[in-house]
XYZ file of C-alpha atoms in Angstrom:
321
model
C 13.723 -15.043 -15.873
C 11.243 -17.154 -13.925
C 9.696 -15.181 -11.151
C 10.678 -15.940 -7.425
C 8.086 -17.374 -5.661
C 9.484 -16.599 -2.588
C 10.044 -13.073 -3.406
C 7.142 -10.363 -2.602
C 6.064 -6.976 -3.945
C 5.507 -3.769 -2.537
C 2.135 -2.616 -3.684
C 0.240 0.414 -3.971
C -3.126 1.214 -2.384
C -4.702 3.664 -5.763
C -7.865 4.512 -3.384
C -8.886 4.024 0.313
C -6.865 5.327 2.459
C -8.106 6.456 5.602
C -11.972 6.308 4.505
C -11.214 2.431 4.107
C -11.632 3.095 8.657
C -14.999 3.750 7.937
C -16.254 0.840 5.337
C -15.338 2.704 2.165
C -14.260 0.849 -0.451
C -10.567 0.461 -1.843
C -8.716 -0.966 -4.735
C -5.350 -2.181 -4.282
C -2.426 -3.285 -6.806
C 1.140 -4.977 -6.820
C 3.581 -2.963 -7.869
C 6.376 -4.962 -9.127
C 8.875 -1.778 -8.934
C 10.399 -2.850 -5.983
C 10.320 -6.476 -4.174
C 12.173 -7.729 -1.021
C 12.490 -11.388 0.140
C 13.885 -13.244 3.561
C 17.622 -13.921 3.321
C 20.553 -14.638 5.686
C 23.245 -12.878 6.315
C 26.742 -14.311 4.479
C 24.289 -16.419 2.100
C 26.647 -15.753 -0.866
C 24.702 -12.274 -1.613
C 26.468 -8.926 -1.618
C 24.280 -6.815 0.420
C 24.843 -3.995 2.943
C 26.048 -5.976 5.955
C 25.052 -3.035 8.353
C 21.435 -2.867 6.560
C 21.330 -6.882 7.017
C 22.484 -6.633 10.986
C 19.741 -3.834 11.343
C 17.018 -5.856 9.702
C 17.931 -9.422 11.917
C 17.920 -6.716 15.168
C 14.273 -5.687 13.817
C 12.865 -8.948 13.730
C 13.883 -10.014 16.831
C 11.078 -8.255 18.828
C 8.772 -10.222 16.666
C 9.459 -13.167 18.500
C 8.439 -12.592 22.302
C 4.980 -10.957 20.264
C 3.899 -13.661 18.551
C 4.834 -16.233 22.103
C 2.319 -14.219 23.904
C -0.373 -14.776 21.462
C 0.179 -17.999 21.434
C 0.427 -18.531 24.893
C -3.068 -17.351 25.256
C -3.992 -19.042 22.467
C -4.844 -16.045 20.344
C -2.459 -16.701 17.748
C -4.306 -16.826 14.212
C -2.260 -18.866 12.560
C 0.002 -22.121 12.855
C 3.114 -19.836 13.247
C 6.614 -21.989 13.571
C 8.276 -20.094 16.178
C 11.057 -21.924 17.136
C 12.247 -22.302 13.494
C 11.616 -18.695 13.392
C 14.217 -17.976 16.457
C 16.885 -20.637 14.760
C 17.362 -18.765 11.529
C 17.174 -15.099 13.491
C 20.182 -16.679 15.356
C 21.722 -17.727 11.971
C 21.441 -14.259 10.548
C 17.784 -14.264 8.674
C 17.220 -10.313 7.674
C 14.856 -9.313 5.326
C 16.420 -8.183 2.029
C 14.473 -5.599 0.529
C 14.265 -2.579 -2.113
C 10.924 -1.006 -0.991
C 11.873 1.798 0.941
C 10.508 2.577 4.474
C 7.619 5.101 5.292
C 6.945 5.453 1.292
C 3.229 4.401 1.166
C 4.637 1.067 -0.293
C 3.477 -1.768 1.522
C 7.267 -2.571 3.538
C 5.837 -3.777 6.592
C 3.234 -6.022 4.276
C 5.987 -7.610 1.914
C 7.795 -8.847 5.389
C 4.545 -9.873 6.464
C 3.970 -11.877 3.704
C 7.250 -13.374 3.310
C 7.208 -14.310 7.320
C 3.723 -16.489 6.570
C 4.669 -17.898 3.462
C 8.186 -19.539 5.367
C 6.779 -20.197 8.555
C 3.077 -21.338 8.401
C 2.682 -24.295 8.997
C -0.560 -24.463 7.076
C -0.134 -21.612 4.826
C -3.312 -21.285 2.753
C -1.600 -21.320 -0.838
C -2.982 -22.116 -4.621
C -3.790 -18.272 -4.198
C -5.816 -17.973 -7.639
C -8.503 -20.504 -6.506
C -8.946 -19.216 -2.890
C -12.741 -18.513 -1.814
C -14.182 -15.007 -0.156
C -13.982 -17.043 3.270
C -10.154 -17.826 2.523
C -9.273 -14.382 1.521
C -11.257 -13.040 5.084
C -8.856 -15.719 6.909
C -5.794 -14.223 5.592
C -6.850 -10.843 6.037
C -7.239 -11.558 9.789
C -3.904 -13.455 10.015
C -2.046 -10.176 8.151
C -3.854 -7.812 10.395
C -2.430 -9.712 13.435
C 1.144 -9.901 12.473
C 0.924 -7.023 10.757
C 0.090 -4.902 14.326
C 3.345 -5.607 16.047
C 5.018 -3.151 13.287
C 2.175 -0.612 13.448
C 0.011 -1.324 16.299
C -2.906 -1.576 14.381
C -3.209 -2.851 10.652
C -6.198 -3.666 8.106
C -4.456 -6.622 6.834
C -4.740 -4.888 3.024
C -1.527 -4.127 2.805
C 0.309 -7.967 3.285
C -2.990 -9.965 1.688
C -1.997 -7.854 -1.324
C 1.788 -8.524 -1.759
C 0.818 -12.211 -0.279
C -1.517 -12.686 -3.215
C 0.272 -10.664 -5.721
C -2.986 -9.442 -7.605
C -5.275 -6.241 -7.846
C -7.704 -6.594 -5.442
C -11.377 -4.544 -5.000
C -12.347 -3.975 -0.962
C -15.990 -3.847 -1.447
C -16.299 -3.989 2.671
C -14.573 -5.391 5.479
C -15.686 -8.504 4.775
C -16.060 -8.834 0.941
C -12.472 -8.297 -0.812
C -12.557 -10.031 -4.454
C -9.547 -10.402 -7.024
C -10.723 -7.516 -9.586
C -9.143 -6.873 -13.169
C -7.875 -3.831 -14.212
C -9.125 -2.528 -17.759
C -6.807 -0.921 -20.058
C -8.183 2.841 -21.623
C -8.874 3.082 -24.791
C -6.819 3.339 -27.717
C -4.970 6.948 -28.313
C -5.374 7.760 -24.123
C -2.383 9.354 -23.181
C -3.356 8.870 -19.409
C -1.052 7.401 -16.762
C -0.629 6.185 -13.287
C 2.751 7.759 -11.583
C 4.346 8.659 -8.121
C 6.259 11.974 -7.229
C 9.142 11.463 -4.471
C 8.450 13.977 -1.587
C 12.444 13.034 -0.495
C 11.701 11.976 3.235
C 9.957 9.315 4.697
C 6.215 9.301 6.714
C 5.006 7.500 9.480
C 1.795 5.880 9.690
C 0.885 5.513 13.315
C 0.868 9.043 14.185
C -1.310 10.142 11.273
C -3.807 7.916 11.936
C -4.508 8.819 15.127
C -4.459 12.334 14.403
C -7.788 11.239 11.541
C -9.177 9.233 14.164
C -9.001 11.894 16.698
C -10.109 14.580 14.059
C -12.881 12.310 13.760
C -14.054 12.580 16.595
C -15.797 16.038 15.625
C -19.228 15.303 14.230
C -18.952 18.396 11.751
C -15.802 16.118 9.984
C -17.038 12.809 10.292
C -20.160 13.417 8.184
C -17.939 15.114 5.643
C -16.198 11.814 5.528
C -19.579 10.230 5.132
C -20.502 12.406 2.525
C -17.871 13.797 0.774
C -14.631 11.477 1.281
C -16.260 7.982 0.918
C -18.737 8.866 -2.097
C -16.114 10.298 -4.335
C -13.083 7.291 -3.164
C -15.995 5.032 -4.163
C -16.902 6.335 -7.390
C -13.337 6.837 -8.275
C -12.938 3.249 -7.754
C -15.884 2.179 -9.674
C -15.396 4.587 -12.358
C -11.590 3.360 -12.779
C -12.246 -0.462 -13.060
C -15.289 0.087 -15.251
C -12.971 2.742 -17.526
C -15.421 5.631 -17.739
C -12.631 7.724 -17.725
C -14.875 11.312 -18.080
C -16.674 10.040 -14.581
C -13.310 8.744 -13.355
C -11.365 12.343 -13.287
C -14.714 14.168 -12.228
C -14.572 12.070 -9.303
C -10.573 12.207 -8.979
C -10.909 15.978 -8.776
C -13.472 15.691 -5.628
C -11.204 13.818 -4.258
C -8.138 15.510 -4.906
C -9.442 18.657 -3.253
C -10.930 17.237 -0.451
C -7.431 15.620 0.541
C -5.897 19.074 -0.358
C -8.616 21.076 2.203
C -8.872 19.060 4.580
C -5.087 16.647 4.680
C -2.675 19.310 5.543
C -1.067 17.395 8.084
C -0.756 14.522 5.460
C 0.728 16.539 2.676
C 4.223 17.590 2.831
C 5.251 20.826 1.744
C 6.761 20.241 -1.160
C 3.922 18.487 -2.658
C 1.460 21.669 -1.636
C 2.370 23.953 -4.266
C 2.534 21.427 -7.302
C -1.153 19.395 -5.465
C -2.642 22.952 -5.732
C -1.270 23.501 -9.263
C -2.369 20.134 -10.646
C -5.856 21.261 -9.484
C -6.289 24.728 -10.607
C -4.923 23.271 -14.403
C -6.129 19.818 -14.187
C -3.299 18.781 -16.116
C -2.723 16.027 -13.382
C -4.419 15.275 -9.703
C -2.326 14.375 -6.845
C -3.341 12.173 -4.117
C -1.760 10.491 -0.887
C -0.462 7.035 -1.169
C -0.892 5.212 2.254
C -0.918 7.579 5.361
C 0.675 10.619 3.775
C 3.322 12.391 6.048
C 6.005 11.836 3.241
C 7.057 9.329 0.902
C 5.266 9.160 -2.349
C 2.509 10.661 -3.386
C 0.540 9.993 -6.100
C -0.710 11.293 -9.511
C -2.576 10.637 -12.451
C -3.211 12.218 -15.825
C -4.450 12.496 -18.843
C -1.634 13.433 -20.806
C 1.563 11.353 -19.001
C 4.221 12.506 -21.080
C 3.875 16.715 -20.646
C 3.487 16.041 -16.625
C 6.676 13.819 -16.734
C 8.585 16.549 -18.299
C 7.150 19.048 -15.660
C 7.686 17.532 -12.808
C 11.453 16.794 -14.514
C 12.038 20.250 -15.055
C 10.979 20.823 -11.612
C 14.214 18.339 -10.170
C 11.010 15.625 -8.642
C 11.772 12.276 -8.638
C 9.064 10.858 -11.277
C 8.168 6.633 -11.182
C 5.973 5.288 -13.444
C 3.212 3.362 -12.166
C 1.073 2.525 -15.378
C 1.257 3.988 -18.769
C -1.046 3.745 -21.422
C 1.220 4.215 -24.353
């Protein structure tokens, strides 16, 4: 089946969250699990009217946002707003599988889709685009990204816009990156554990930012948080897998000492476990707070069973076998 191109992924951010604030680096991937897309309500699709009535209300706000920016003329992009407003009217709702307050890029797959329909000049042919293209659309994302949660990198939409791993070197230098596969016989893989509720984002970054605020923690960011994200990331795309889970482990228990507010409870007891065994490390995906989190291993198929036995929702993200 030929791929939709209208239709956009949720993605997963493997390393960078919060420290990505302060100009770490962060690697981001599509993950083709779950996808949503625009649609309109009574367009021949069985869908959950109520769902589809809630989504068109959603939107709607969108609209007297994006007339102030562009009334001041601080709108980024060539946004067509009035054709925007016709098909809210005619029931446009945003059909979607990637569930809210996961750590899955929701808010960034709407984002996307919104662009790609009503740009006027959307910036397309997205496997050719330059460094100075790719900052563009970053600042575009970031703006329509902020009426859903007041502030926003941009990450998040450029990824499901672009539908391709991409390596945050800085704020301004993101590059398409490829993502090497471990060596024969590795029984290592990528997965997510369902924590049953959802997070919210806002909150929990204010709470880092404001945490932040103490000296004492910021240089611990500085020298703790940002050195091992980084060398996770550069470890992982270069496949020095010894290096890689060194630095995963850093990582791992700095999140675990110094995230509580980020973890939920029922992920404490199994993030401490996959720690003190190192059978697996846990990890937040996005903000934290709920949703997903996420794990990785050296030996996929023992830790699947585990975590079965346990009655914890398991995905697969990447398996190397």
């Amino acid at each position: 089946m030929l791929e939709n191109p209208d239709s956009f992924y949720s993605k997963i951010l493997l390393f960078g969250e919060y420290s990505i604030l302060f100009d770490s680096m962060g690697l981001t991937v599509p993950f083709t699990h779950y996808k949503a897309e625009l649609s309109f309500i009574g367009d021949d699709k069985y869908t959950d009217i109520i769902y589809a009535r809630t989504s068109n209300a959603m939107l709607r706000p969108l609209h007297p946002y994006l007339n102030a920016l562009k009334e001041i003329g601080a709108l980024k992009c060539k946004f067509n707003i009035e054709a925007f407003v016709e098909d809210l009217s005619n029931g446009l709702y945003f059909e979607s599988s990637i569930p809210q307050g996961y750590g899955l890029g929701s808010s960034g797959a709407l984002v996307a889709a919104l662009y790609k329909k009503y740009s006027s000049e959307p910036i397309t042919d997205c496997q050719t685009l330059t460094s100075e293209q790719i900052r563009e659309l970053r600042m575009i994302f970031s703006q329509l990204e902020s009426f859903f949660h007041a502030t926003s990198s941009g990450i998040d939409p450029l990824n499901c816009y672009l539908k391709h791993p991409l390596l945050i070197k800085s704020r301004e230098e993101i590059e398409f990156v490829g993502i090497p596969r471990p060596k024969d016989k590795d029984r290592s893989g990528i997965f997510l554990i369902n924590t049953g509720k959802p997070g919210k984002t806002a909150p929990l970054v204010e709470k880092f930012l404001e945490k932040c605020k103490s000296s004492n923690f910021l240089q611990l960011v500085h020298e703790q948080l940002i050195p091992s994200t980084n060398s996770c990331i550069l470890n992982f795309i270069s496949n020095n897998s010894g290096e890689f889970y060194d630095a995963l482990k850093q990582l791992s228990q700095f999140q675990f000492t110094h995230f509580k507010p980020m973890i939920p409870a029922i992920a404490m007891k199994l993030w401490h476990q996959g720690l003190e065994t190192e059978d697996y490390f846990l990890k937040l995906c996005g903000s934290g707070g709920g949703g997903f989190m996420l794990g990785f291993t050296k030996n996929y198929k023992n830790v699947k069973k585990m975590f079965h036995s346990k009655g914890i929702e398991f995905i697969p993200v990447y398996l190397n076998s």
